[in-house]
Amino acid sequence: MTDQTYVQLLDLACGAFLLTGVLVLWRRDLAAIVRLFAAQGAALAAIVIVLGVRQAATELVIVGLALGGLRAGLLPYLIRRALPERGGPDAEGRETRPVVNVASSLVAAAVLALVAYAVAQPLIRLAPSPAAHALPVALTVLLVGFFVLVTRRRALSQVVGFLLIDNAITATAFLTTNGVPLVVELGVSLDVLFAVLVLSVLTNRMRAAFGGTDLDELRELRD
Amino acid sequence: MIAAILQVVLVVAGAPLLVGLMRQVRARLEGRAGAGVLQPWRDLRKLLRKEPIAPRGTGWVFRLAPLLLAASALVVTAVVPLVTTASPLDGVADLFAVTALLALGSVALALGALDTGTAFGGMGASREVTVLALVEPTILLAVFALSVRVGSTNLGAIVNSTLDDPLAVISPASVLAAVALAVVIIAETGRIPVDNPSTHLELTMIHEAMVLEYSGPDLALIEWASAIRLSVLLGLLGSLFAPWGIAGADAGPVALLVAVVALAVKVGVLGALLAAGEVFMAKLRLFRIPELLAGSFLMALLAVGASFFLA
C-alpha cells in the first residue's frame, strides 16, 4: 500500500467513524440509532484493518475482523432484540423528548468537536503520524458518546451512548499505539459484550415491570 | 469570454427546462403523464404577455425586488465555474461574493414580500429569513472546507485543483462538505423536505408565500430567477465534487462543447435525483427545519475541522 492510499483510506474510515457518531445525535428513531451504531462498528473495524495491512501485521487484521464481527454484528443484534416491537406503545420506539433538544445538541456536538481538536494537539505533537492526526476524531466521538449518555432518556439510547464511548476508546487506543495486544483487546471486547447482555436483560425487565424505559420516571417512588 | 457568455446563455435557457424535467420525473414516478419538459417555458411566455398589476399601497421596494433577484442570479451565473473555470469576472468574485449575491436576492424578495403588508407576505419573509440565516453560514463553511486544501477561496481555483488531483475528492472533508452543501441547496431552493414548491397551503409554504402578490411579468421574472438559482447551485455542486469535463482557460470549441454537454448531464442527473427523492419524502414540519439545517451546519464545521486536522 502506498503512503497516499494508506492516508486516504485511514482518513476515510475515520471520517465515517465520526459521521456515524454525530448522526446518532440527530436521529430520534431507536432502530435507526442502532443501525448507525452498527455502521460505526464497521468503520472502526476498517480503521484497525487498514492499520494492520499497513504494518503487515496479521494479528492486527484478525483483531480488526473480530472487532467488526462483534461491533457491527453481534452487539447491534443484541440491542435490536431489546427494542420494543413495532406497533407497541407509540413513544417507546423513539427518543421523543431528549433533555437537550436535537438542534441544540447538534450545536453542542460542534463545540465538543472543537474541544476535542484543541485537547488532542499536544498528543499529536508527541508523535506526528497520519494515525495520530486522526486522534481528534476519536476524542470527538468519545465526547459525543458521553453527551448522548447524559442527555437521552430512553435506556437503549443510553446503552448506545455507552457503546459509542467504548468504540471511541478502542479507536483512540489503536490510533495512538501501533496496535493493542490481542489479549487486551479480547478482554475489553468480552467486557463490553457482557455489559450489553446485562443491560439488554435489564431493559427488558424494566419494560416488563414499568411498561417503559424512560429512566426519568424511575426516580419517582412507587409502592 | 465566449465560454462565459455560453455559460450564461446555457443556464438562462436551460434553467426552466431543468424545472420542467424535475416536474416530469415527479409526474412519471407518481403515475401521471406530466405536462412535458417545455411547460415552464410556456408558463413564462403566458405570464410575460399579461398586464403587470401591483397591489394598492406597495412602493418601489415591491417593484424592484424581482429585478434585483433576477440580476443577482444572472451575476452569480456569470461568476460560478460551470462551463469554464476562467470567467472574466473571476478576479473579483470568490466564494464570499457568490454567497453575498445569493443572500442579496433572497433579502430583496423578502423585503418585497414585507412591502405588500399582507399576513402571508410577512409570514413568508420571516420564514425565509430564518432559513437563510442558517443556510448562508453553512454554504460558506462547506466551501471553505474545500478551499483549505487549495489555499484560495476562488471557486475557479478550487475546481481547477480538483481537476488536477481527482482523488482528493474522496477525503472525509469533501464528503462531509458535499452532504452539508446538498442539504443547504435543498433548503435554499425551497424543495421538499424544507419547502414544497407546488403547494399553496398557508401553513407550510415559505417561498410561495412571498410571491403570492406578484403577477404577470414580475412573477415570470421571479419564477425564472428561482429556476436559475436552482440550476446554478446544482451545477456548483457538480463542479465542486465532479468537475470532469469543465473547460480550462484557453479551451477550443470541442472542449467547450464537451463542457456544455457535461454540465447539462450533471445538472440533469442531480435534478432528476432530487425530484425522485422528493417523491419518497414528506415535507418536514416547520419546527424541525432548524434541526435539519443545524445538522448540515455541524457537518460543514466538521468538514472544516477534518480538512485542517486530518491533513
Short mmCIF file of C-alpha atoms in Angstrom, two decimals:
data_model
loop_
_atom_site.label_atom_id
_atom_site.label_comp_id
_atom_site.label_asym_id
_atom_site.label_seq_id
_atom_site.Cartn_x
_atom_site.Cartn_y
_atom_site.Cartn_z
CA MET A 1 0.00 0.00 0.00
CA THR A 2 1.46 3.36 -0.95
CA ASP A 3 1.62 6.22 1.52
CA GLN A 4 -1.10 8.20 -0.21
CA THR A 5 -3.67 5.42 -0.41
CA TYR A 6 -2.91 4.49 3.22
CA VAL A 7 -3.57 8.05 4.44
CA GLN A 8 -6.65 8.34 2.25
CA LEU A 9 -8.18 5.04 3.40
CA LEU A 10 -7.41 5.81 7.04
CA ASP A 11 -8.91 9.30 6.79
CA LEU A 12 -11.98 7.96 5.02
CA ALA A 13 -12.56 5.31 7.70
CA CYS A 14 -12.07 7.95 10.41
CA GLY A 15 -14.50 10.28 8.63
CA ALA A 16 -17.15 7.54 8.53
CA PHE A 17 -16.47 6.82 12.22
CA LEU A 18 -17.01 10.49 13.09
CA LEU A 19 -20.06 10.93 10.87
CA THR A 20 -21.93 7.92 12.29
CA GLY A 21 -21.12 9.07 15.82
CA VAL A 22 -22.54 12.52 15.19
CA LEU A 23 -25.60 11.27 13.31
CA VAL A 24 -26.61 9.29 16.41
CA LEU A 25 -27.39 12.68 17.98
CA TRP A 26 -29.54 13.64 15.03
CA ARG A 27 -31.85 10.66 14.69
CA ARG A 28 -34.72 10.03 17.11
CA ASP A 29 -35.75 6.60 15.88
CA LEU A 30 -34.10 3.97 18.11
CA ALA A 31 -33.90 1.42 15.28
CA ALA A 32 -32.04 3.97 13.12
CA ILE A 33 -29.68 4.73 16.02
CA VAL A 34 -28.82 1.06 16.30
CA ARG A 35 -28.17 0.87 12.53
CA LEU A 36 -25.83 3.87 12.81
CA PHE A 37 -24.04 2.18 15.69
CA ALA A 38 -23.53 -0.92 13.54
CA ALA A 39 -22.13 1.25 10.73
CA GLN A 40 -19.76 2.83 13.22
CA GLY A 41 -18.58 -0.61 14.31
CA ALA A 42 -17.79 -1.39 10.68
CA ALA A 43 -15.85 1.88 10.34
CA LEU A 44 -13.86 1.05 13.50
CA ALA A 45 -13.03 -2.38 12.09
CA ALA A 46 -11.94 -0.71 8.84
CA ILE A 47 -9.58 1.60 10.76
CA VAL A 48 -7.96 -1.36 12.54
CA ILE A 49 -7.69 -3.43 9.35
CA VAL A 50 -6.11 -0.52 7.43
CA LEU A 51 -3.55 -0.10 10.24
CA GLY A 52 -2.90 -3.86 10.23
CA VAL A 53 -2.41 -4.07 6.46
CA ARG A 54 -0.11 -1.06 6.59
CA GLN A 55 2.11 -2.66 9.24
CA ALA A 56 1.79 -6.11 7.62
CA ALA A 57 0.64 -7.43 11.00
CA THR A 58 -1.64 -10.46 10.60
CA GLU A 59 -2.63 -10.33 14.25
CA LEU A 60 -3.93 -6.77 13.89
CA VAL A 61 -6.00 -7.73 10.82
CA ILE A 62 -7.52 -10.63 12.75
CA VAL A 63 -8.30 -8.31 15.68
CA GLY A 64 -9.93 -5.94 13.19
CA LEU A 65 -12.09 -8.69 11.70
CA ALA A 66 -13.12 -9.86 15.18
CA LEU A 67 -13.93 -6.28 16.19
CA GLY A 68 -16.08 -5.90 13.08
CA GLY A 69 -17.94 -9.11 13.85
CA LEU A 70 -18.59 -8.04 17.43
CA ARG A 71 -19.40 -4.36 16.98
CA ALA A 72 -21.10 -4.35 13.58
CA GLY A 73 -22.83 -7.72 14.02
CA LEU A 74 -23.32 -9.16 17.48
CA LEU A 75 -23.81 -6.05 19.64
CA PRO A 76 -26.35 -4.36 17.28
CA TYR A 77 -28.18 -7.70 17.09
CA LEU A 78 -28.39 -7.91 20.88
CA ILE A 79 -29.59 -4.30 21.19
CA ARG A 80 -32.13 -4.79 18.43
CA ARG A 81 -33.57 -7.72 20.32
CA ALA A 82 -34.17 -5.42 23.28
CA LEU A 83 -36.01 -2.91 21.07
CA PRO A 84 -39.78 -2.78 21.54
CA GLU A 85 -41.73 -4.43 18.73
CA ARG A 86 -43.28 -2.27 16.07
CA GLY A 87 -46.87 -1.38 16.77
CA GLY A 88 -46.26 -1.36 20.51
CA PRO A 89 -46.80 1.73 22.67
CA ASP A 90 -46.24 4.69 20.41
CA ALA A 91 -43.48 6.69 22.10
CA GLU A 92 -41.47 3.64 23.07
CA GLY A 93 -39.51 3.18 19.82
CA ARG A 94 -38.42 6.83 19.63
CA GLU A 95 -36.41 9.28 21.65
CA THR A 96 -39.34 11.69 21.87
CA ARG A 97 -38.03 14.42 24.12
CA PRO A 98 -34.33 14.31 24.94
CA VAL A 99 -33.14 16.51 27.83
CA VAL A 100 -31.42 18.83 25.34
CA ASN A 101 -33.35 19.30 22.08
CA VAL A 102 -31.86 17.96 18.88
CA ALA A 103 -30.88 21.27 17.26
CA SER A 104 -29.04 22.41 20.41
CA SER A 105 -27.35 19.07 20.85
CA LEU A 106 -26.04 19.27 17.27
CA VAL A 107 -24.56 22.68 18.04
CA ALA A 108 -23.16 21.25 21.28
CA ALA A 109 -21.55 18.49 19.23
CA ALA A 110 -19.85 21.14 17.11
CA VAL A 111 -18.41 22.70 20.29
CA LEU A 112 -17.35 19.25 21.55
CA ALA A 113 -15.53 18.63 18.26
CA LEU A 114 -13.59 21.88 18.67
CA VAL A 115 -12.73 20.95 22.27
CA ALA A 116 -11.51 17.54 21.14
CA TYR A 117 -9.32 19.14 18.45
CA ALA A 118 -7.84 21.55 20.99
CA VAL A 119 -7.20 18.82 23.57
CA ALA A 120 -5.61 16.44 21.07
CA GLN A 121 -2.97 18.86 19.82
CA PRO A 122 -0.27 18.12 22.48
CA LEU A 123 -0.84 14.38 21.99
CA ILE A 124 -0.38 14.68 18.23
CA ARG A 125 2.81 16.66 18.69
CA LEU A 126 4.34 13.73 20.62
CA ALA A 127 4.38 11.53 17.51
CA PRO A 128 3.01 13.18 14.38
CA SER A 129 1.96 10.27 12.17
CA PRO A 130 -1.17 10.08 9.94
CA ALA A 131 -2.83 7.82 12.53
CA ALA A 132 -2.10 10.26 15.36
CA HIS A 133 -3.50 13.09 13.27
CA ALA A 134 -6.85 11.29 13.28
CA LEU A 135 -6.87 11.28 17.08
CA PRO A 136 -9.27 14.29 17.41
CA VAL A 137 -11.88 12.21 15.56
CA ALA A 138 -11.80 9.51 18.23
CA LEU A 139 -11.89 12.08 21.04
CA THR A 140 -14.87 13.83 19.41
CA VAL A 141 -16.80 10.57 19.30
CA LEU A 142 -15.84 9.97 22.94
CA LEU A 143 -17.31 13.33 23.99
CA VAL A 144 -20.38 12.89 21.79
CA GLY A 145 -20.96 9.45 23.33
CA PHE A 146 -20.77 10.98 26.78
CA PHE A 147 -23.21 13.67 25.68
CA VAL A 148 -25.66 11.02 24.42
CA LEU A 149 -25.28 9.19 27.71
CA VAL A 150 -26.26 12.20 29.83
CA THR A 151 -28.95 13.81 27.65
CA ARG A 152 -31.05 10.90 26.40
CA ARG A 153 -33.96 9.45 28.33
CA ARG A 154 -34.52 6.00 26.84
CA ALA A 155 -32.46 3.21 28.35
CA LEU A 156 -31.48 1.89 24.91
CA SER A 157 -30.13 5.17 23.60
CA GLN A 158 -28.10 5.44 26.79
CA VAL A 159 -26.69 1.98 26.09
CA VAL A 160 -25.75 3.20 22.60
CA GLY A 161 -24.09 6.24 24.18
CA PHE A 162 -22.06 3.95 26.42
CA LEU A 163 -21.06 1.86 23.41
CA LEU A 164 -20.06 5.00 21.47
CA ILE A 165 -17.68 5.85 24.31
CA ASP A 166 -16.29 2.35 24.19
CA ASN A 167 -15.85 2.46 20.38
CA ALA A 168 -14.04 5.78 20.77
CA ILE A 169 -11.73 4.41 23.46
CA THR A 170 -10.84 1.46 21.23
CA ALA A 171 -10.23 3.78 18.29
CA THR A 172 -8.01 6.02 20.44
CA ALA A 173 -6.01 3.00 21.58
CA PHE A 174 -5.40 1.79 18.04
CA LEU A 175 -4.64 5.22 16.63
CA THR A 176 -2.13 6.24 19.31
CA THR A 177 -0.30 2.94 19.83
CA ASN A 178 0.60 0.78 16.88
CA GLY A 179 -1.85 -1.95 17.80
CA VAL A 180 -3.13 -3.29 21.09
CA PRO A 181 -2.11 -6.86 22.12
CA LEU A 182 -4.72 -9.47 21.23
CA VAL A 183 -5.26 -10.49 24.86
CA VAL A 184 -6.07 -6.95 25.99
CA GLU A 185 -8.47 -6.40 23.09
CA LEU A 186 -10.18 -9.75 23.77
CA GLY A 187 -10.61 -8.81 27.43
CA VAL A 188 -12.13 -5.43 26.61
CA SER A 189 -14.45 -6.88 23.95
CA LEU A 190 -15.66 -9.60 26.30
CA ASP A 191 -16.31 -6.96 28.95
CA VAL A 192 -18.41 -4.89 26.57
CA LEU A 193 -20.30 -7.95 25.35
CA PHE A 194 -21.28 -8.89 28.88
CA ALA A 195 -22.20 -5.30 29.74
CA VAL A 196 -24.56 -5.20 26.75
CA LEU A 197 -26.04 -8.60 27.60
CA VAL A 198 -26.75 -7.48 31.17
CA LEU A 199 -28.11 -4.11 30.04
CA SER A 200 -30.43 -5.64 27.44
CA VAL A 201 -31.81 -8.08 30.01
CA LEU A 202 -32.23 -5.15 32.39
CA THR A 203 -34.06 -3.13 29.72
CA ASN A 204 -36.48 -5.97 29.07
CA ARG A 205 -37.12 -6.37 32.80
CA MET A 206 -37.70 -2.64 33.11
CA ARG A 207 -40.21 -2.68 30.31
CA ALA A 208 -41.95 -5.71 31.82
CA ALA A 209 -42.10 -4.10 35.26
CA PHE A 210 -42.87 -0.45 34.43
CA GLY A 211 -44.19 -0.55 30.85
CA GLY A 212 -41.48 1.79 29.55
CA THR A 213 -37.79 2.56 29.63
CA ASP A 214 -37.92 6.28 30.34
CA LEU A 215 -35.27 6.46 33.04
CA ASP A 216 -36.54 9.76 34.42
CA GLU A 217 -39.76 8.14 35.53
CA LEU A 218 -37.83 5.65 37.62
CA ARG A 219 -36.89 8.42 40.03
CA GLU A 220 -40.38 8.55 41.44
CA LEU A 221 -41.08 6.29 44.38
CA ARG A 222 -43.75 3.66 43.91
CA ASP A 223 -45.33 1.11 46.18
CA MET B 1 -15.04 35.28 -22.81
CA ILE B 2 -17.02 33.22 -25.33
CA ALA B 3 -17.14 30.40 -22.81
CA ALA B 4 -18.52 32.72 -20.12
CA ILE B 5 -21.22 34.05 -22.46
CA LEU B 6 -22.04 30.50 -23.49
CA GLN B 7 -22.37 29.56 -19.81
CA VAL B 8 -24.82 32.40 -19.07
CA VAL B 9 -26.90 31.67 -22.18
CA LEU B 10 -26.98 27.97 -21.41
CA VAL B 11 -28.13 28.49 -17.81
CA VAL B 12 -30.66 31.18 -18.74
CA ALA B 13 -32.22 29.00 -21.42
CA GLY B 14 -31.81 25.71 -19.61
CA ALA B 15 -33.00 26.61 -16.11
CA PRO B 16 -36.75 26.41 -16.92
CA LEU B 17 -36.07 23.16 -18.77
CA LEU B 18 -34.48 21.77 -15.59
CA VAL B 19 -37.62 22.68 -13.62
CA GLY B 20 -39.69 21.04 -16.36
CA LEU B 21 -37.53 17.92 -16.23
CA MET B 22 -37.89 17.68 -12.47
CA ARG B 23 -41.68 18.05 -12.70
CA GLN B 24 -41.78 15.44 -15.45
CA VAL B 25 -39.74 12.98 -13.35
CA ARG B 26 -42.07 13.53 -10.41
CA ALA B 27 -45.13 13.10 -12.60
CA ARG B 28 -43.89 9.84 -14.11
CA LEU B 29 -42.96 8.42 -10.70
CA GLU B 30 -46.41 9.34 -9.39
CA GLY B 31 -48.08 7.65 -12.36
CA ARG B 32 -49.18 10.84 -14.14
CA ALA B 33 -48.42 11.73 -17.76
CA GLY B 34 -46.88 15.11 -16.87
CA ALA B 35 -47.03 18.36 -18.79
CA GLY B 36 -43.76 17.93 -20.66
CA VAL B 37 -40.32 19.38 -20.19
CA LEU B 38 -41.18 22.61 -22.05
CA GLN B 39 -44.11 23.55 -19.82
CA PRO B 40 -42.20 26.07 -17.61
CA TRP B 41 -41.19 27.99 -20.75
CA ARG B 42 -44.83 28.02 -21.90
CA ASP B 43 -45.86 29.29 -18.46
CA LEU B 44 -43.23 32.03 -18.62
CA ARG B 45 -44.42 33.10 -22.08
CA LYS B 46 -48.00 33.25 -20.85
CA LEU B 47 -47.04 35.29 -17.77
CA LEU B 48 -44.91 37.72 -19.79
CA ARG B 49 -47.86 38.61 -22.02
CA LYS B 50 -50.06 39.58 -19.08
CA GLU B 51 -50.51 43.06 -17.73
CA PRO B 52 -48.40 43.86 -14.63
CA ILE B 53 -50.54 44.58 -11.57
CA ALA B 54 -49.21 45.90 -8.26
CA PRO B 55 -51.34 45.78 -5.10
CA ARG B 56 -52.50 49.15 -3.79
CA GLY B 57 -50.11 50.69 -1.24
CA THR B 58 -46.94 48.97 -2.45
CA GLY B 59 -43.90 51.06 -3.26
CA TRP B 60 -40.66 50.85 -5.13
CA VAL B 61 -39.32 48.02 -2.92
CA PHE B 62 -42.06 45.75 -4.24
CA ARG B 63 -41.34 46.66 -7.86
CA LEU B 64 -37.56 46.45 -7.51
CA ALA B 65 -37.40 43.09 -5.76
CA PRO B 66 -37.93 40.82 -8.83
CA LEU B 67 -35.39 42.82 -10.83
CA LEU B 68 -32.81 42.59 -8.05
CA LEU B 69 -33.45 38.86 -7.62
CA ALA B 70 -33.04 38.21 -11.35
CA ALA B 71 -29.99 40.48 -11.64
CA SER B 72 -28.18 38.85 -8.72
CA ALA B 73 -28.99 35.40 -10.14
CA LEU B 74 -27.53 36.43 -13.51
CA VAL B 75 -24.32 37.77 -11.94
CA VAL B 76 -23.90 34.56 -9.94
CA THR B 77 -24.38 32.61 -13.17
CA ALA B 78 -21.58 34.55 -14.83
CA VAL B 79 -19.20 34.04 -11.90
CA VAL B 80 -19.61 30.42 -10.81
CA PRO B 81 -17.42 27.90 -12.70
CA LEU B 82 -19.96 25.77 -14.59
CA VAL B 83 -18.82 25.53 -18.21
CA THR B 84 -15.46 27.23 -17.80
CA THR B 85 -13.16 27.90 -14.85
CA ALA B 86 -11.85 31.07 -16.48
CA SER B 87 -14.67 33.56 -16.18
CA PRO B 88 -13.79 37.21 -16.92
CA LEU B 89 -15.23 38.16 -13.52
CA ASP B 90 -13.07 35.56 -11.83
CA GLY B 91 -10.70 38.01 -10.18
CA VAL B 92 -13.34 39.97 -8.32
CA ALA B 93 -15.67 37.14 -7.42
CA ASP B 94 -14.91 34.48 -4.89
CA LEU B 95 -16.91 32.33 -2.55
CA PHE B 96 -17.89 35.24 -0.30
CA ALA B 97 -19.14 37.33 -3.21
CA VAL B 98 -21.26 34.46 -4.54
CA THR B 99 -22.82 33.81 -1.12
CA ALA B 100 -23.47 37.52 -0.64
CA LEU B 101 -25.12 37.79 -4.07
CA LEU B 102 -27.39 34.84 -3.32
CA ALA B 103 -28.30 36.41 0.02
CA LEU B 104 -28.94 39.76 -1.69
CA GLY B 105 -31.53 38.16 -3.98
CA SER B 106 -33.28 36.40 -1.11
CA VAL B 107 -33.33 39.53 1.05
CA ALA B 108 -34.69 41.63 -1.82
CA LEU B 109 -37.56 39.19 -2.30
CA ALA B 110 -38.23 39.08 1.46
CA LEU B 111 -38.38 42.89 1.57
CA GLY B 112 -40.71 42.91 -1.43
CA ALA B 113 -42.98 40.46 0.38
CA LEU B 114 -42.95 42.65 3.51
CA ASP B 115 -43.84 45.69 1.39
CA THR B 116 -47.20 44.19 0.41
CA GLY B 117 -48.27 44.41 4.05
CA THR B 118 -50.29 41.20 3.90
CA ALA B 119 -50.13 38.49 6.55
CA PHE B 120 -48.82 35.89 4.12
CA GLY B 121 -46.04 38.12 2.85
CA GLY B 122 -44.79 38.82 6.36
CA MET B 123 -45.03 35.17 7.35
CA GLY B 124 -43.18 34.01 4.26
CA ALA B 125 -40.48 36.64 4.69
CA SER B 126 -39.97 35.70 8.34
CA ARG B 127 -39.65 32.01 7.46
CA GLU B 128 -37.37 32.68 4.51
CA VAL B 129 -35.03 34.78 6.63
CA THR B 130 -34.98 32.09 9.34
CA VAL B 131 -33.88 29.52 6.77
CA LEU B 132 -31.46 31.99 5.18
CA ALA B 133 -29.73 32.70 8.49
CA LEU B 134 -28.89 29.02 8.83
CA VAL B 135 -28.15 28.37 5.15
CA GLU B 136 -25.63 31.10 4.38
CA PRO B 137 -23.04 30.20 7.07
CA THR B 138 -23.30 26.55 6.04
CA ILE B 139 -22.57 27.31 2.38
CA LEU B 140 -19.61 29.44 3.46
CA LEU B 141 -18.24 26.77 5.80
CA ALA B 142 -18.74 23.89 3.36
CA VAL B 143 -16.89 25.60 0.51
CA PHE B 144 -14.34 26.93 2.99
CA ALA B 145 -13.52 23.32 3.91
CA LEU B 146 -12.71 22.71 0.25
CA SER B 147 -10.70 25.89 -0.07
CA VAL B 148 -8.33 24.97 2.78
CA ARG B 149 -6.72 22.35 0.53
CA VAL B 150 -6.29 24.87 -2.29
CA GLY B 151 -5.31 27.89 -0.23
CA SER B 152 -7.73 30.18 -2.08
CA THR B 153 -11.43 30.98 -1.78
CA ASN B 154 -11.69 31.49 -5.52
CA LEU B 155 -14.19 28.93 -6.83
CA GLY B 156 -12.36 28.53 -10.13
CA ALA B 157 -9.12 27.72 -8.30
CA ILE B 158 -10.89 25.11 -6.17
CA VAL B 159 -12.37 23.40 -9.23
CA ASN B 160 -9.00 23.53 -11.03
CA SER B 161 -7.20 21.86 -8.14
CA THR B 162 -9.82 19.09 -8.04
CA LEU B 163 -9.30 18.60 -11.77
CA ASP B 164 -5.56 18.23 -11.17
CA ASP B 165 -5.95 15.76 -8.32
CA PRO B 166 -9.28 13.89 -8.71
CA LEU B 167 -8.59 11.51 -5.81
CA ALA B 168 -8.69 14.41 -3.34
CA VAL B 169 -12.49 14.29 -3.63
CA ILE B 170 -12.51 11.06 -1.64
CA SER B 171 -11.46 12.65 1.64
CA PRO B 172 -13.61 13.00 4.77
CA ALA B 173 -13.56 16.78 4.42
CA SER B 174 -15.04 16.79 0.94
CA VAL B 175 -17.54 14.01 1.67
CA LEU B 176 -18.86 15.92 4.71
CA ALA B 177 -18.86 19.18 2.77
CA ALA B 178 -20.76 17.51 -0.09
CA VAL B 179 -23.51 16.30 2.25
CA ALA B 180 -23.75 19.67 4.00
CA LEU B 181 -23.88 21.53 0.69
CA ALA B 182 -26.54 19.20 -0.71
CA VAL B 183 -28.78 19.80 2.32
CA VAL B 184 -28.43 23.58 2.18
CA ILE B 185 -29.02 23.63 -1.57
CA ILE B 186 -32.30 21.82 -0.99
CA ALA B 187 -33.18 24.37 1.69
CA GLU B 188 -32.05 27.40 -0.30
CA THR B 189 -34.02 26.45 -3.40
CA GLY B 190 -37.11 25.58 -1.39
CA ARG B 191 -37.56 21.91 -2.26
CA ILE B 192 -39.02 19.10 -0.18
CA PRO B 193 -38.33 18.37 2.72
CA VAL B 194 -37.82 22.05 3.61
CA ASP B 195 -40.43 23.69 1.40
CA ASN B 196 -42.91 22.36 -1.12
CA PRO B 197 -42.71 24.31 -4.40
CA SER B 198 -46.14 23.16 -5.56
CA THR B 199 -48.23 23.96 -2.51
CA HIS B 200 -50.35 26.96 -1.71
CA LEU B 201 -51.28 25.78 1.77
CA GLU B 202 -50.68 28.71 4.07
CA LEU B 203 -49.41 26.66 7.00
CA THR B 204 -46.47 25.20 5.13
CA MET B 205 -45.37 27.47 2.33
CA ILE B 206 -42.22 29.58 2.54
CA HIS B 207 -41.19 30.71 -0.92
CA GLU B 208 -44.73 30.70 -2.35
CA ALA B 209 -45.99 32.90 0.49
CA MET B 210 -43.55 35.62 -0.52
CA VAL B 211 -44.50 35.67 -4.19
CA LEU B 212 -48.30 35.47 -3.73
CA GLU B 213 -48.86 39.14 -4.58
CA TYR B 214 -46.76 39.14 -7.72
CA SER B 215 -48.37 38.68 -11.11
CA GLY B 216 -47.63 38.88 -14.81
CA PRO B 217 -44.07 39.71 -15.93
CA ASP B 218 -42.91 40.22 -12.31
CA LEU B 219 -43.98 36.71 -11.39
CA ALA B 220 -42.35 35.38 -14.56
CA LEU B 221 -39.10 37.08 -13.57
CA ILE B 222 -39.23 35.56 -10.07
CA GLU B 223 -40.01 32.05 -11.33
CA TRP B 224 -37.25 32.31 -13.88
CA ALA B 225 -34.70 33.62 -11.32
CA SER B 226 -35.62 30.83 -8.91
CA ALA B 227 -35.03 28.28 -11.67
CA ILE B 228 -31.66 29.89 -12.44
CA ARG B 229 -30.64 29.76 -8.78
CA LEU B 230 -31.61 26.10 -8.58
CA SER B 231 -29.61 25.17 -11.68
CA VAL B 232 -26.60 27.28 -10.67
CA LEU B 233 -26.47 25.71 -7.20
CA LEU B 234 -26.86 22.18 -8.60
CA GLY B 235 -24.20 22.99 -11.20
CA LEU B 236 -21.89 24.31 -8.46
CA LEU B 237 -22.35 21.08 -6.52
CA GLY B 238 -21.47 19.14 -9.66
CA SER B 239 -18.46 21.33 -10.44
CA LEU B 240 -17.03 21.17 -6.93
CA PHE B 241 -17.29 17.42 -6.45
CA ALA B 242 -17.30 16.02 -10.01
CA PRO B 243 -15.51 18.66 -12.13
CA TRP B 244 -14.90 16.37 -15.12
CA GLY B 245 -15.42 17.99 -18.49
CA ILE B 246 -15.14 21.62 -17.39
CA ALA B 247 -13.21 23.71 -19.91
CA GLY B 248 -9.98 25.38 -18.80
CA ALA B 249 -8.62 28.84 -19.55
CA ASP B 250 -7.98 28.51 -23.32
CA ALA B 251 -10.19 25.67 -24.47
CA GLY B 252 -11.09 25.05 -28.10
CA PRO B 253 -14.62 24.70 -29.47
CA VAL B 254 -14.63 20.92 -28.96
CA ALA B 255 -13.68 21.25 -25.31
CA LEU B 256 -16.41 23.86 -24.87
CA LEU B 257 -18.97 21.55 -26.46
CA VAL B 258 -17.88 18.73 -24.14
CA ALA B 259 -18.15 21.10 -21.17
CA VAL B 260 -21.68 22.16 -22.16
CA VAL B 261 -22.82 18.55 -22.57
CA ALA B 262 -21.14 17.56 -19.29
CA LEU B 263 -22.86 20.41 -17.44
CA ALA B 264 -26.25 19.53 -18.92
CA VAL B 265 -25.82 15.88 -17.96
CA LYS B 266 -24.58 16.64 -14.45
CA VAL B 267 -27.33 19.13 -13.64
CA GLY B 268 -29.94 16.92 -15.27
CA VAL B 269 -28.90 13.88 -13.26
CA LEU B 270 -28.76 15.84 -9.99
CA GLY B 271 -32.16 17.39 -10.69
CA ALA B 272 -33.71 14.03 -11.56
CA LEU B 273 -32.26 12.53 -8.37
CA LEU B 274 -33.64 15.42 -6.33
CA ALA B 275 -37.07 15.06 -7.92
CA ALA B 276 -37.07 11.29 -7.41
CA GLY B 277 -36.08 11.79 -3.78
CA GLU B 278 -38.94 14.23 -3.31
CA VAL B 279 -41.48 11.62 -4.35
CA PHE B 280 -40.43 9.37 -1.49
CA MET B 281 -40.17 12.08 1.14
CA ALA B 282 -42.68 14.05 3.15
CA LYS B 283 -42.20 17.69 3.99
CA LEU B 284 -40.67 18.31 7.41
CA ARG B 285 -42.64 20.22 9.99
CA LEU B 286 -41.54 23.83 10.07
CA PHE B 287 -40.16 23.45 13.59
CA ARG B 288 -37.96 20.53 12.53
CA ILE B 289 -36.27 22.54 9.75
CA PRO B 290 -33.75 24.29 12.06
CA GLU B 291 -32.81 20.81 13.26
CA LEU B 292 -32.02 19.66 9.73
CA LEU B 293 -30.08 22.84 8.99
CA ALA B 294 -28.20 22.68 12.30
CA GLY B 295 -27.20 19.16 11.30
CA SER B 296 -25.84 20.34 7.98
CA PHE B 297 -24.06 23.24 9.69
CA LEU B 298 -22.41 20.75 12.05
CA MET B 299 -21.31 18.63 9.08
CA ALA B 300 -19.83 21.67 7.39
CA LEU B 301 -17.98 22.58 10.59
CA LEU B 302 -16.66 19.03 10.93
CA ALA B 303 -15.57 19.23 7.30
CA VAL B 304 -13.54 22.35 8.06
CA GLY B 305 -12.11 20.62 11.13
CA ALA B 306 -11.25 17.50 9.16
CA SER B 307 -9.58 19.47 6.38
CA PHE B 308 -7.38 21.17 8.95
CA PHE B 309 -6.55 18.29 11.24
CA LEU B 310 -6.61 15.13 9.15
CA ALA B 311 -4.35 16.66 6.52
#
